[in-house]
mmCIF file of C-alpha atoms in Angstrom:
data_model
loop_
_atom_site.group_PDB
_atom_site.id
_atom_site.type_symbol
_atom_site.label_atom_id
_atom_site.label_comp_id
_atom_site.label_asym_id
_atom_site.label_seq_id
_atom_site.Cartn_x
_atom_site.Cartn_y
_atom_site.Cartn_z
ATOM 1 C CA UNK A 1 37.660 -8.731 262.844
ATOM 2 C CA UNK A 2 36.990 -11.845 264.871
ATOM 3 C CA UNK A 3 39.527 -14.651 264.485
ATOM 4 C CA UNK A 4 37.031 -17.517 264.544
ATOM 5 C CA UNK A 5 33.607 -18.198 263.006
ATOM 6 C CA UNK A 6 31.485 -21.346 262.933
ATOM 7 C CA UNK A 7 29.459 -23.145 260.291
ATOM 8 C CA UNK A 8 27.028 -25.650 261.756
ATOM 9 C CA UNK A 9 25.656 -28.140 259.247
ATOM 10 C CA UNK A 10 22.043 -28.672 260.283
ATOM 11 C CA UNK A 11 20.252 -29.304 257.018
ATOM 12 C CA UNK A 12 20.598 -32.963 256.122
ATOM 13 C CA UNK A 13 17.682 -35.223 255.286
ATOM 14 C CA UNK A 14 18.306 -37.715 258.104
ATOM 15 C CA UNK A 15 17.431 -40.404 255.563
ATOM 16 C CA UNK A 16 19.103 -43.254 257.454
ATOM 17 C CA UNK A 17 16.872 -42.368 260.389
ATOM 18 C CA UNK A 18 13.591 -42.070 258.513
ATOM 19 C CA UNK A 19 13.811 -38.327 257.842
ATOM 20 C CA UNK A 20 14.207 -37.187 261.455
ATOM 21 C CA UNK A 21 15.741 -33.744 262.061
ATOM 22 C CA UNK A 22 18.977 -34.901 263.666
ATOM 23 C CA UNK A 23 19.846 -31.489 265.167
ATOM 24 C CA UNK A 24 16.748 -31.801 267.367
ATOM 25 C CA UNK A 25 17.668 -35.208 268.781
ATOM 26 C CA UNK A 26 18.549 -35.080 272.459
ATOM 27 C CA UNK A 27 21.661 -36.552 274.021
ATOM 28 C CA UNK A 28 22.599 -35.819 277.618
ATOM 29 C CA UNK A 29 19.544 -33.642 278.189
ATOM 30 C CA UNK A 30 20.016 -31.218 275.293
ATOM 31 C CA UNK A 31 19.607 -31.184 271.551
ATOM 32 C CA UNK A 32 22.542 -31.805 269.249
ATOM 33 C CA UNK A 33 21.978 -28.316 267.813
ATOM 34 C CA UNK A 34 22.171 -26.727 271.264
ATOM 35 C CA UNK A 35 25.363 -28.648 271.982
ATOM 36 C CA UNK A 36 26.955 -27.435 268.731
ATOM 37 C CA UNK A 37 25.906 -23.813 269.303
ATOM 38 C CA UNK A 38 27.249 -23.953 272.868
ATOM 39 C CA UNK A 39 30.586 -25.402 271.709
ATOM 40 C CA UNK A 40 30.957 -22.716 269.026
ATOM 41 C CA UNK A 41 29.971 -19.947 271.445
ATOM 42 C CA UNK A 42 32.398 -21.159 274.130
ATOM 43 C CA UNK A 43 35.178 -21.208 271.495
ATOM 44 C CA UNK A 44 34.487 -17.522 270.809
ATOM 45 C CA UNK A 45 33.013 -17.992 267.330
ATOM 46 C CA UNK A 46 31.370 -14.934 265.804
ATOM 47 C CA UNK A 47 29.329 -15.332 263.722
ATOM 48 C CA UNK A 48 27.766 -18.741 264.282
ATOM 49 C CA UNK A 49 26.047 -19.726 261.048
ATOM 50 C CA UNK A 50 23.724 -22.717 260.841
ATOM 51 C CA UNK A 51 22.971 -24.068 257.378
ATOM 52 C CA UNK A 52 19.574 -25.669 256.911
ATOM 53 C CA UNK A 53 15.919 -24.911 257.488
ATOM 54 C CA UNK A 54 15.708 -22.927 260.747
ATOM 55 C CA UNK A 55 14.644 -25.077 263.672
ATOM 56 C CA UNK A 56 13.410 -24.029 267.081
ATOM 57 C CA UNK A 57 14.690 -25.686 270.221
ATOM 58 C CA UNK A 58 13.198 -25.559 273.678
ATOM 59 C CA UNK A 59 16.537 -24.516 275.209
ATOM 60 C CA UNK A 60 16.108 -20.900 274.166
ATOM 61 C CA UNK A 61 18.891 -18.782 272.702
ATOM 62 C CA UNK A 62 22.337 -19.939 273.763
ATOM 63 C CA UNK A 63 24.073 -17.542 271.395
ATOM 64 C CA UNK A 64 22.952 -15.646 268.292
ATOM 65 C CA UNK A 65 22.718 -17.933 265.257
ATOM 66 C CA UNK A 66 22.372 -16.814 261.635
ATOM 67 C CA UNK A 67 20.454 -19.288 259.484
ATOM 68 C CA UNK A 68 21.214 -19.693 255.778
ATOM 69 C CA UNK A 69 20.255 -22.293 253.205
ATOM 70 C CA UNK A 70 22.180 -23.769 250.315
ATOM 71 C CA UNK A 71 20.521 -23.430 246.915
ATOM 72 C CA UNK A 72 18.914 -25.771 246.126
ATOM 73 C CA UNK A 73 18.155 -27.162 249.584
ATOM 74 C CA UNK A 74 19.802 -30.498 250.371
ATOM 75 C CA UNK A 75 22.640 -29.669 247.973
ATOM 76 C CA UNK A 76 25.099 -31.486 250.220
ATOM 77 C CA UNK A 77 27.661 -30.502 252.824
ATOM 78 C CA UNK A 78 30.100 -28.770 250.457
ATOM 79 C CA UNK A 79 27.283 -26.583 249.095
ATOM 80 C CA UNK A 80 26.205 -25.848 252.663
ATOM 81 C CA UNK A 81 29.682 -24.652 253.641
ATOM 82 C CA UNK A 82 29.922 -22.506 250.516
ATOM 83 C CA UNK A 83 26.508 -20.962 251.255
ATOM 84 C CA UNK A 84 27.754 -19.789 254.657
ATOM 85 C CA UNK A 85 31.216 -18.520 253.657
ATOM 86 C CA UNK A 86 30.067 -15.133 252.259
ATOM 87 C CA UNK A 87 28.926 -14.190 255.781
ATOM 88 C CA UNK A 88 32.329 -14.897 257.335
ATOM 89 C CA UNK A 89 35.179 -12.439 257.709
ATOM 90 C CA UNK A 90 37.043 -14.371 260.425
ATOM 91 C CA UNK A 91 40.416 -15.860 259.497
ATOM 92 C CA UNK A 92 39.472 -19.378 260.618
ATOM 93 C CA UNK A 93 36.210 -21.293 260.387
ATOM 94 C CA UNK A 94 35.036 -24.100 262.599
ATOM 95 C CA UNK A 95 32.927 -26.597 260.627
ATOM 96 C CA UNK A 96 30.724 -28.845 262.724
ATOM 97 C CA UNK A 97 28.009 -31.301 261.808
ATOM 98 C CA UNK A 98 25.023 -31.084 264.135
ATOM 99 C CA UNK A 99 25.167 -34.804 264.818
ATOM 100 C CA UNK A 100 28.236 -34.903 267.077
ATOM 101 C CA UNK A 101 27.185 -35.947 270.587
ATOM 102 C CA UNK A 102 30.594 -35.034 272.092
ATOM 103 C CA UNK A 103 30.989 -31.738 270.227
ATOM 104 C CA UNK A 104 32.056 -30.014 273.450
ATOM 105 C CA UNK A 105 35.191 -32.202 273.457
ATOM 106 C CA UNK A 106 35.736 -31.870 269.685
ATOM 107 C CA UNK A 107 36.453 -28.131 269.586
ATOM 108 C CA UNK A 108 39.274 -28.052 272.183
ATOM 109 C CA UNK A 109 40.985 -30.942 270.377
ATOM 110 C CA UNK A 110 40.838 -29.123 267.043
ATOM 111 C CA UNK A 111 42.310 -25.989 268.585
ATOM 112 C CA UNK A 112 45.462 -27.932 269.538
ATOM 113 C CA UNK A 113 46.368 -28.491 265.866
ATOM 114 C CA UNK A 114 49.224 -26.445 264.410
ATOM 115 C CA UNK A 115 48.019 -23.384 262.490
ATOM 116 C CA UNK A 116 50.484 -23.779 259.588
ATOM 117 C CA UNK A 117 48.249 -26.117 257.557
ATOM 118 C CA UNK A 118 45.073 -25.170 255.688
ATOM 119 C CA UNK A 119 43.104 -26.767 258.470
ATOM 120 C CA UNK A 120 42.621 -29.685 260.800
ATOM 121 C CA UNK A 121 39.983 -32.356 261.243
ATOM 122 C CA UNK A 122 39.422 -35.198 263.638
ATOM 123 C CA UNK A 123 40.465 -38.717 262.721
ATOM 124 C CA UNK A 124 39.018 -41.646 264.657
ATOM 125 C CA UNK A 125 40.874 -44.687 265.980
ATOM 126 C CA UNK A 126 40.421 -46.578 262.694
ATOM 127 C CA UNK A 127 42.031 -43.722 260.717
ATOM 128 C CA UNK A 128 38.765 -42.405 259.248
ATOM 129 C CA UNK A 129 38.721 -38.633 258.816
ATOM 130 C CA UNK A 130 35.805 -36.605 260.141
ATOM 131 C CA UNK A 131 35.943 -33.499 257.902
ATOM 132 C CA UNK A 132 32.701 -32.205 259.445
ATOM 133 C CA UNK A 133 34.563 -31.899 262.720
ATOM 134 C CA UNK A 134 37.177 -29.485 261.460
ATOM 135 C CA UNK A 135 38.843 -26.115 261.831
ATOM 136 C CA UNK A 136 39.957 -24.531 258.550
ATOM 137 C CA UNK A 137 41.542 -21.356 257.222
ATOM 138 C CA UNK A 138 38.654 -19.385 255.758
ATOM 139 C CA UNK A 139 40.655 -18.250 252.735
ATOM 140 C CA UNK A 140 41.593 -21.874 251.976
ATOM 141 C CA UNK A 141 37.910 -22.885 252.065
ATOM 142 C CA UNK A 142 37.044 -19.964 249.773
ATOM 143 C CA UNK A 143 39.760 -20.877 247.260
ATOM 144 C CA UNK A 144 38.728 -24.537 247.266
ATOM 145 C CA UNK A 145 35.075 -23.575 246.843
ATOM 146 C CA UNK A 146 35.808 -21.265 243.929
ATOM 147 C CA UNK A 147 37.213 -24.229 242.018
ATOM 148 C CA UNK A 148 34.103 -26.378 242.538
ATOM 149 C CA UNK A 149 31.456 -26.546 239.822
ATOM 150 C CA UNK A 150 27.874 -25.517 240.611
ATOM 151 C CA UNK A 151 28.807 -23.992 243.985
ATOM 152 C CA UNK A 152 29.538 -27.448 245.362
ATOM 153 C CA UNK A 153 26.067 -28.869 244.727
ATOM 154 C CA UNK A 154 26.098 -32.606 245.300
ATOM 155 C CA UNK A 155 29.776 -32.577 246.309
ATOM 156 C CA UNK A 156 31.200 -34.056 249.460
ATOM 157 C CA UNK A 157 33.322 -32.142 251.934
ATOM 158 C CA UNK A 158 36.146 -34.536 251.092
ATOM 159 C CA UNK A 159 35.981 -33.222 247.507
ATOM 160 C CA UNK A 160 36.002 -29.634 248.778
ATOM 161 C CA UNK A 161 39.084 -30.299 250.940
ATOM 162 C CA UNK A 162 40.878 -32.501 248.396
ATOM 163 C CA UNK A 163 43.610 -30.009 247.474
ATOM 164 C CA UNK A 164 44.086 -28.617 250.975
ATOM 165 C CA UNK A 165 46.751 -29.525 253.500
ATOM 166 C CA UNK A 166 44.645 -30.801 256.401
ATOM 167 C CA UNK A 167 46.238 -31.953 259.637
ATOM 168 C CA UNK A 168 44.670 -35.003 261.225
ATOM 169 C CA UNK A 169 43.904 -34.658 264.932
ATOM 170 C CA UNK A 170 43.611 -38.081 266.590
ATOM 171 C CA UNK A 171 40.497 -38.585 268.684
ATOM 172 C CA UNK A 172 38.957 -41.502 270.496
ATOM 173 C CA UNK A 173 36.018 -43.130 268.762
ATOM 174 C CA UNK A 174 33.815 -41.785 271.541
ATOM 175 C CA UNK A 175 34.738 -38.169 270.734
ATOM 176 C CA UNK A 176 34.846 -38.577 266.937
ATOM 177 C CA UNK A 177 31.531 -40.453 266.749
ATOM 178 C CA UNK A 178 28.578 -38.965 264.912
ATOM 179 C CA UNK A 179 24.951 -40.049 264.797
ATOM 180 C CA UNK A 180 23.826 -41.560 261.516
ATOM 181 C CA UNK A 181 21.530 -44.343 262.725
ATOM 182 C CA UNK A 182 19.187 -45.122 265.604
ATOM 183 C CA UNK A 183 21.830 -47.485 266.976
ATOM 184 C CA UNK A 184 24.325 -44.593 266.977
ATOM 185 C CA UNK A 185 21.817 -42.474 268.898
ATOM 186 C CA UNK A 186 21.185 -45.220 271.449
ATOM 187 C CA UNK A 187 24.937 -45.674 271.945
ATOM 188 C CA UNK A 188 25.466 -41.915 272.353
ATOM 189 C CA UNK A 189 22.691 -41.776 274.958
ATOM 190 C CA UNK A 190 24.187 -44.744 276.779
ATOM 191 C CA UNK A 191 27.600 -43.034 276.933
ATOM 192 C CA UNK A 192 26.236 -39.565 277.692
ATOM 193 C CA UNK A 193 23.197 -39.971 279.985
#
């Protein structure tokens, strides 16, 4: 059994950006999806599960990716995580949003967290948690998910993690940043040409 698996959240609506598929946005010469797959692959994740409608990138296969979809589609990030969990037998699960321009720096930081807690997530300089940049015990995610109504539909990841002991891993705003707006994308491209 592999120790580490990955869930890549790639199925949001991109509503704050006019419905764009954020995983296909390019920063630093590659798509955000390719960056997330590469980070998971380099961390030794097996399987790598992407949740959302399958998308095709021009980079070609970086590592094998299994695509799944929450039911109904766009059920939210908690539902997306719960849709992927049945395919995971690894003891720990890396959860990454596909809108993290510095995802390659995120994973090594998460792996420095002590393993005693239920998991770890990044926290930016203002103290805001980034639960979609996290490394969690798979059994803790399963137990939390089992307690959620409607398989987590419409629930936030914060609600999913509410009863878990999650260690905060401090990160610079540059590393913890995600892309939610066009301004965020422009800033990420400026910092990562």
